[in-house]
Short mmCIF file of C-alpha atoms and ligand atoms in Angstrom, two decimals:
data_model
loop_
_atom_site.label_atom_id
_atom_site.label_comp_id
_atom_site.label_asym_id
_atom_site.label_seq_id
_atom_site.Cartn_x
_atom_site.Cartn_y
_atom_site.Cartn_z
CA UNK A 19 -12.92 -25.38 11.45
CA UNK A 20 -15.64 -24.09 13.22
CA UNK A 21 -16.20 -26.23 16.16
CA UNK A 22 -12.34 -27.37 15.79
CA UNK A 23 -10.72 -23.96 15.76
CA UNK A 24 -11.74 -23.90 19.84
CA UNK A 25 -10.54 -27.41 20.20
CA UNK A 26 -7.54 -26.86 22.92
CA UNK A 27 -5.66 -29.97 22.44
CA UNK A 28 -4.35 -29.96 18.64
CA UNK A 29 -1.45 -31.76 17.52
CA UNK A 30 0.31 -32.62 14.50
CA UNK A 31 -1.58 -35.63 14.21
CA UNK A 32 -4.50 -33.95 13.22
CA UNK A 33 -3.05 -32.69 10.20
CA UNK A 34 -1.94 -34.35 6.39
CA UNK A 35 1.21 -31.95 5.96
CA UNK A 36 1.46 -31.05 1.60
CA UNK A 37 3.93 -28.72 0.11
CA UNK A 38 6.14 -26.06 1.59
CA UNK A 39 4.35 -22.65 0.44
CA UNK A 40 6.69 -20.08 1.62
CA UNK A 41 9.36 -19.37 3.88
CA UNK A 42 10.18 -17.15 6.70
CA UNK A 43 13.24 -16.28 8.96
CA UNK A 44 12.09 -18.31 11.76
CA UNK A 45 10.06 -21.24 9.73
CA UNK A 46 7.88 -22.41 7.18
CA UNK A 47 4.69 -22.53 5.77
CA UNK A 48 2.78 -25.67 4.79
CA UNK A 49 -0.65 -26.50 3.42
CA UNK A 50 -2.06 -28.51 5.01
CA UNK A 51 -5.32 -31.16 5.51
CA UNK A 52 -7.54 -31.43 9.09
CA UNK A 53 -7.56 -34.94 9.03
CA UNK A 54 -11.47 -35.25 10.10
CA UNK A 55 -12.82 -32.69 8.42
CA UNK A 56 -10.66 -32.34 5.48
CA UNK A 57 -10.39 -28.41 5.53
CA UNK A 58 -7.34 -26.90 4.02
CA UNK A 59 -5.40 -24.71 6.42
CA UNK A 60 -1.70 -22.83 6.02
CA UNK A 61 0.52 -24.45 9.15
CA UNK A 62 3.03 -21.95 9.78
CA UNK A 63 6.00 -23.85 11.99
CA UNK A 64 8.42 -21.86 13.55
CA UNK A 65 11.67 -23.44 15.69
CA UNK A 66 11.52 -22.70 19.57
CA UNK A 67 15.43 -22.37 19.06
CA UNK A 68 15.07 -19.64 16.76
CA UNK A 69 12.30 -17.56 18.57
CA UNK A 70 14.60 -18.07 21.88
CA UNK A 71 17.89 -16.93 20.00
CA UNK A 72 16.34 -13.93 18.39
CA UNK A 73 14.52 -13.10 21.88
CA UNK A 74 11.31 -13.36 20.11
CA UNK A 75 9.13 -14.69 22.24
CA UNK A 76 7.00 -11.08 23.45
CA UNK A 77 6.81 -11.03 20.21
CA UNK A 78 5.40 -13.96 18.63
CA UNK A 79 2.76 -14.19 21.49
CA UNK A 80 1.65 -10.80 20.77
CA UNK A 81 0.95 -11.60 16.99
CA UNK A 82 -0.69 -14.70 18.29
CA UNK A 83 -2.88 -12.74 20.40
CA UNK A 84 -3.34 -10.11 18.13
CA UNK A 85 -4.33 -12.46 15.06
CA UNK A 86 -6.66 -14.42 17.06
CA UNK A 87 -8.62 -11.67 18.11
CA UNK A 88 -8.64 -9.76 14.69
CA UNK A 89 -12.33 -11.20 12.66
CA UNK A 90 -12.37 -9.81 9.34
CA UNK A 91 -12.71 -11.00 5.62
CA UNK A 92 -9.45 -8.56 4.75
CA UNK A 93 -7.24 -10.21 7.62
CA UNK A 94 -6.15 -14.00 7.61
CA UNK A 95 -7.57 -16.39 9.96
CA UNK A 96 -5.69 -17.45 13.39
CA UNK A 97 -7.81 -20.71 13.72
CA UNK A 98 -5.16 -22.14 16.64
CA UNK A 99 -1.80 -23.04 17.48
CA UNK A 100 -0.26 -26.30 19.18
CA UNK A 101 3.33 -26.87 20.08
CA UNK A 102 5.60 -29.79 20.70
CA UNK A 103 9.15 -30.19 22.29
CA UNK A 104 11.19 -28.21 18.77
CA UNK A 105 8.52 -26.06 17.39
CA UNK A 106 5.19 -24.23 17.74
CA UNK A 107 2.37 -24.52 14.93
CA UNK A 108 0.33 -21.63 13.77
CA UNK A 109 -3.29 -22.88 11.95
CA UNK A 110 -3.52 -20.50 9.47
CA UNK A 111 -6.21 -19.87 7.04
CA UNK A 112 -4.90 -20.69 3.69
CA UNK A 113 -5.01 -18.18 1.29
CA UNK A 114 -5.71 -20.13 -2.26
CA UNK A 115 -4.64 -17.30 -4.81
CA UNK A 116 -1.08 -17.02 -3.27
CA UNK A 117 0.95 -13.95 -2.48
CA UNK A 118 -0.47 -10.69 -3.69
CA UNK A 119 3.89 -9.96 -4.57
CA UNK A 120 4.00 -12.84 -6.97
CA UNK A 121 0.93 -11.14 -9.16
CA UNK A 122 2.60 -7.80 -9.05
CA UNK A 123 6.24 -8.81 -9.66
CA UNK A 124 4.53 -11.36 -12.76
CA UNK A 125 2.71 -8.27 -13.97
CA UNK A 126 5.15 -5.50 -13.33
CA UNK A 127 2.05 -3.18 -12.31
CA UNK A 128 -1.63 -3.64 -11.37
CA UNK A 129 -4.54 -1.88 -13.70
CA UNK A 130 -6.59 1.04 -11.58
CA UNK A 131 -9.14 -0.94 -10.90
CA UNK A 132 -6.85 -3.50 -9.27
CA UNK A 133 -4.81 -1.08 -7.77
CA UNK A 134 -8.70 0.92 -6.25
CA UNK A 135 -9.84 -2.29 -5.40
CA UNK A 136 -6.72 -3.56 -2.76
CA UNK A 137 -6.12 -0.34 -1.27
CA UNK A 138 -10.12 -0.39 -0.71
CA UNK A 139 -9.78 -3.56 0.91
CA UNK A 140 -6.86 -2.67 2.97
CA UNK A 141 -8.27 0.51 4.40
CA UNK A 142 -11.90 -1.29 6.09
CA UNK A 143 -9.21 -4.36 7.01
CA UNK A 144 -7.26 -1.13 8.51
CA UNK A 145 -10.15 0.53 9.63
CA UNK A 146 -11.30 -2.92 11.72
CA UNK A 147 -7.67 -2.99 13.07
CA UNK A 148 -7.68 0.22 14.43
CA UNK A 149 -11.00 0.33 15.95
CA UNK A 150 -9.12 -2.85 18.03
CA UNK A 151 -6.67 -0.47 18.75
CA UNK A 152 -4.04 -2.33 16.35
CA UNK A 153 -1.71 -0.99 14.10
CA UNK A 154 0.16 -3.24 11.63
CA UNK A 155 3.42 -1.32 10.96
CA UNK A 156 4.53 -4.09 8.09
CA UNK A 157 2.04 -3.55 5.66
CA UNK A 158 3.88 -4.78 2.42
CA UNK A 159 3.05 -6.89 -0.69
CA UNK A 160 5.15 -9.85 0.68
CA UNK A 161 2.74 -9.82 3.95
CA UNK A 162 -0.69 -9.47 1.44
CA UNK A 163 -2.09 -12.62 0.35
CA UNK A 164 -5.12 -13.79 -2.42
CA UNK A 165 -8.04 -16.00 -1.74
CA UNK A 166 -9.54 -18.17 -4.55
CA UNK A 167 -11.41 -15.64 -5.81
CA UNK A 168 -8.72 -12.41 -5.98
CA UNK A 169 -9.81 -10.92 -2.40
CA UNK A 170 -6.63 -9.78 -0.92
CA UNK A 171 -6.03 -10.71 2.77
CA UNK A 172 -3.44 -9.09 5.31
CA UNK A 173 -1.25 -11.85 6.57
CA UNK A 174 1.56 -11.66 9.18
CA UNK A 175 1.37 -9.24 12.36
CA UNK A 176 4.26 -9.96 13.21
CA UNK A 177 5.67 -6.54 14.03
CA UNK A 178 1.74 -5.09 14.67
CA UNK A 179 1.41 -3.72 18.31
CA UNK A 180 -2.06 -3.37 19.71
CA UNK A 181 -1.90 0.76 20.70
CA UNK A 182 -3.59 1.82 24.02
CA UNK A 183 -1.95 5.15 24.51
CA UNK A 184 -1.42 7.00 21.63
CA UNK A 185 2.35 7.07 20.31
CA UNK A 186 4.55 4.06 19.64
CA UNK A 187 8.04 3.28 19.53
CA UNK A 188 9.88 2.68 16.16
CA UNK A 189 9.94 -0.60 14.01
CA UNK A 190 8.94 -1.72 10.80
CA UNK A 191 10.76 -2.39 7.14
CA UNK A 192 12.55 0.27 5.00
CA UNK A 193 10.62 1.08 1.78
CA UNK A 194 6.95 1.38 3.76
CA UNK A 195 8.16 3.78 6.93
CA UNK A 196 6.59 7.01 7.72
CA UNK A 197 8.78 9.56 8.65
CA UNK A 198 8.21 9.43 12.21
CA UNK A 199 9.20 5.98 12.28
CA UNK A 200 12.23 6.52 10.63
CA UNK A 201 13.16 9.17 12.86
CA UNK A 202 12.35 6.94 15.81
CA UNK A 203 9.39 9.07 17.00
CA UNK A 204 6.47 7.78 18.94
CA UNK A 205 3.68 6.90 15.62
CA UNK A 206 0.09 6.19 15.70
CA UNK A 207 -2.16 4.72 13.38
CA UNK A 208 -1.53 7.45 10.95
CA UNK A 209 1.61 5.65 9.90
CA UNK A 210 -0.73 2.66 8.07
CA UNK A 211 -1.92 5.51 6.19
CA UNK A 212 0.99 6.66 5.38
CA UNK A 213 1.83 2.57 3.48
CA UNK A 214 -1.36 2.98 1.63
CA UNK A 215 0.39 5.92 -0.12
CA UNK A 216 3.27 4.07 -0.53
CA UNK A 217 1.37 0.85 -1.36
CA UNK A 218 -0.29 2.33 -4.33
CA UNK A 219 2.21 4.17 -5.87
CA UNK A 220 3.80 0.21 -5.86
CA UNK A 221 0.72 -1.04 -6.85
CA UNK A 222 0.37 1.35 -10.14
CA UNK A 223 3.95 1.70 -11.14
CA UNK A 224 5.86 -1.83 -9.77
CA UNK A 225 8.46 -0.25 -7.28
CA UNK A 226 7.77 1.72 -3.93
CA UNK A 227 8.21 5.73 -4.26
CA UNK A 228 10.98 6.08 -1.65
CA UNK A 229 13.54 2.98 -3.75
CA UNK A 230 16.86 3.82 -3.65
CA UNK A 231 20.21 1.96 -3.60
CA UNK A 232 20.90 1.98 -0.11
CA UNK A 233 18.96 2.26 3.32
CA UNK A 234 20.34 5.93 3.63
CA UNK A 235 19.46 7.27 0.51
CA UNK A 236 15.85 5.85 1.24
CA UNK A 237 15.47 7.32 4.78
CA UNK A 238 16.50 10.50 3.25
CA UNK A 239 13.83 10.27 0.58
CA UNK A 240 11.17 9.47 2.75
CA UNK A 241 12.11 12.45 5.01
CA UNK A 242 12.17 15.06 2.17
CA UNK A 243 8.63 13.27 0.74
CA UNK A 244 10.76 13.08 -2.10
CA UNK A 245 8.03 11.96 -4.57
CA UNK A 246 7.97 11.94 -8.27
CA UNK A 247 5.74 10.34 -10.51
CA UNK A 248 7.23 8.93 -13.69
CA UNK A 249 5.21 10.09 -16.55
CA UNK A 250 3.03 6.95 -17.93
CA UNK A 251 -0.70 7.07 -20.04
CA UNK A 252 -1.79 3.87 -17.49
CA UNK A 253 -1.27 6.03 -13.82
CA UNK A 254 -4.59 8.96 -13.76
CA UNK A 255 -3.95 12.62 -12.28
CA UNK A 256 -7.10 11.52 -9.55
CA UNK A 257 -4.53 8.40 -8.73
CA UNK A 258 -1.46 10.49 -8.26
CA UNK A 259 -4.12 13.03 -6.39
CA UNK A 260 -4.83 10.24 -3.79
CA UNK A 261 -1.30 9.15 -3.29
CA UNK A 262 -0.03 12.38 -2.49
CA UNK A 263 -2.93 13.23 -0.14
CA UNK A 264 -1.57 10.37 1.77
CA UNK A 265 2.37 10.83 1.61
CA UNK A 266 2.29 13.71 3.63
CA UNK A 267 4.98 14.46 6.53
CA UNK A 268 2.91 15.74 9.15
CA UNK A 269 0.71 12.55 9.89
CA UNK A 270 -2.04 14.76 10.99
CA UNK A 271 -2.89 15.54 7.41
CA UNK A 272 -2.77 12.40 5.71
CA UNK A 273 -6.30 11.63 4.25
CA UNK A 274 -8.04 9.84 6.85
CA UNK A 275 -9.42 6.28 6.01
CA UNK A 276 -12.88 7.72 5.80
CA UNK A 277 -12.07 9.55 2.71
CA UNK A 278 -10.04 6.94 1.37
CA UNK A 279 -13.15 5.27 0.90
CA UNK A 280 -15.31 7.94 -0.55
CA UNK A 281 -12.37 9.03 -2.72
CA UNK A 282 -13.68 9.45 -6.32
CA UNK A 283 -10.43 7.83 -7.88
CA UNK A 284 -11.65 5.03 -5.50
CA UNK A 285 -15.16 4.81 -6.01
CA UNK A 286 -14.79 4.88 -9.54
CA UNK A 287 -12.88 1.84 -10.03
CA UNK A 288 -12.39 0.12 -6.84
CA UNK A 289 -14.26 -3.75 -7.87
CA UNK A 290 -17.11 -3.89 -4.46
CA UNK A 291 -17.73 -7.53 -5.72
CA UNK A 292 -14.05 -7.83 -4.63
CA UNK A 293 -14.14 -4.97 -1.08
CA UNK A 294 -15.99 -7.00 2.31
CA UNK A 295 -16.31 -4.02 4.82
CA UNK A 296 -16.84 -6.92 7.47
CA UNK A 297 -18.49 -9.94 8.06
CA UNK A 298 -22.00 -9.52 8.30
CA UNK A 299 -23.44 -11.85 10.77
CA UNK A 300 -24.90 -14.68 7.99
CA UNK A 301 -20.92 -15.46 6.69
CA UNK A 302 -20.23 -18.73 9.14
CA UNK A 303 -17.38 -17.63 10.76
CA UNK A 304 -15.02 -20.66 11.58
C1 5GX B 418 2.39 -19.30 -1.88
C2 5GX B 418 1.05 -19.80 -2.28
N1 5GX B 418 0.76 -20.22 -3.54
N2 5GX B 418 -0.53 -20.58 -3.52
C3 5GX B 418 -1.21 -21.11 -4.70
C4 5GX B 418 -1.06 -20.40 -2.29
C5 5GX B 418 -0.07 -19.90 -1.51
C6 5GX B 418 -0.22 -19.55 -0.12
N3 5GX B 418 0.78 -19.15 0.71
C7 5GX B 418 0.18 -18.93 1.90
C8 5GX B 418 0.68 -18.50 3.13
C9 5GX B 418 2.12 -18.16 3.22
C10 5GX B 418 3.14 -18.81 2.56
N4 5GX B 418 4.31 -18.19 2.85
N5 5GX B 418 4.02 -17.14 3.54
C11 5GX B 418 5.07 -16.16 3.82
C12 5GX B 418 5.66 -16.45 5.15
C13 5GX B 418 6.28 -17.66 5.37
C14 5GX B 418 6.83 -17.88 6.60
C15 5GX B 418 6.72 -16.91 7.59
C16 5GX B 418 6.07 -15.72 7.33
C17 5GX B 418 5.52 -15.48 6.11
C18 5GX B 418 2.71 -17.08 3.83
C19 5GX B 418 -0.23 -18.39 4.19
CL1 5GX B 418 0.32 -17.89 5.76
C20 5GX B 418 -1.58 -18.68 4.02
N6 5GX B 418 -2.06 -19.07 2.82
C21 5GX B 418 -1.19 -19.19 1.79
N7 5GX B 418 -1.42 -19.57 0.51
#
């Protein structure tokens, strides 16, 4: 896609449309074929009609934007987009291992080392997006996707923003919300720290920390950090260290990325074969 991905005048032409791989609220996604050079892409479609009901538009174009500029083996490609009269066409990378969900829902729970080795990977893909000043605010195993050989890959900025000045406005999904997003208050880039608490404890025991039956119960969870750890010989003291380093209230003192990564519960069994800080200028980047 190299050459192709700056191409300015794609259409559906260009593409063999396969299977239907998922679907959102405002589309689908395909796989899908470049015709000339044969390279596999995800072709996310979503209906004008829909984006234009749901006043989407801001946006949509701002996750364009955003995912376009974002260049990192952690984060899923942007190649392009093209649009005709009904719908607009996002060229996705396609992620060949599938959704990171499917693997944890099949398994119930991930091993340590699994479990090290994706929140490793999510906090340099984190790191990278907030050294471009973007914070995700949806991180969740439905928007974390596998390539062919198990690296996981953020997919899906659909509610990111990219921050200039400091503090946010609220938005985001229930079971992954820091409390300052629940209570509406203006967040930072502390709040993605905040989901790698949550996305671990999900990640080692199957279910978020903060479940309950109803969206009340859960805010009121998340703002008491109401966190227990069900007793189980697979989950280590060191992991349930890390996690509650990070579930802290005051987003301040949530361990920073930097000693995510130097974490001993992390260095010990985080796979590197599996971890790409960033590209390093040899990887062809298409
Ligand atoms: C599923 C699946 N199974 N296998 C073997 C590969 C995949 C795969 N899926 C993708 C997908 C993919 C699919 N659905 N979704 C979820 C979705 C759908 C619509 C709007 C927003 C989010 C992402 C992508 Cl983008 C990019 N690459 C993908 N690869």
């Amino acid at each position: 896609m190299a050459s192709e991905s700056v191409k300015r005048d794609w259409s559906i032409k260009d593409f063999e449309v396969g299977r239907p791989l998922g679907k959102g609220k405002f589309g689908r996604v395909y796989v899908a074929r470049e015709t000339k050079t044969k390279y596999i892409v995800a072709l996310k479609v979503i209906f004008k009609e829909q984006i234009e009901k749901y006043k989407l538009q801001h946006q949509l174009k701002r996750e364009m934007a955003i995912q376009t500029s974002l260049l990192h083996p952690h984060v899923l490609r942007l190649y392009g987009w093209f649009h005709d009269a009904e719908r607009i066409f996002l060229i996705l990378e396609y992620a060949h291992g599938g959704e990171l969900y499917g693997e944890l829902q099949r398994s119930g729970h991930f091993s340590e080392q699994k479990a090290a080795t994706y929140i490793a990977s999510l906090t340099h893909a984190l790191a990278y997006c907030h050294e471009k000043h973007v914070i995700h605010r949806d991180i969740k195993p439905e928007n974390l996707l596998l390539d062919h050989e198990g690296r996981l890959k953020i997919a899906d900025f659909g509610w990111s923003v990219q921050s200039t000045n400091k503090r946010r406005t609220m938005c985001g999904t229930l079971d992954y919300l820091a409390p300052e997003m629940v209570e509406n208050r203006p967040h930072d880039y502390a709040v993605d720290n905040w989901t790698l608490g949550v996305l671990c404890y999900e990640f080692l025991y199957g279910s978020p920390p903060f479940e309950a039956d109803g969206q009340a119960d859960t805010f009121r969870r998340i703002m008491k950090v109401d966190l227990a750890f069900p007793s189980t010989p697979h989950v280590s003291s060191e992991a349930k260290d890390l996690i509650t380093l990070l579930l802290v209230k005051d987003s301040a003192k949530r361990l920073s990325r930097e000693k995510i990564l130097e974490y001993p519960w992390i260095v010990l069994n985080a796979d590197p074969n599996l971890i790409c800080p960033k590209y390093d200028s040899s990887q062809i980047i298409c």
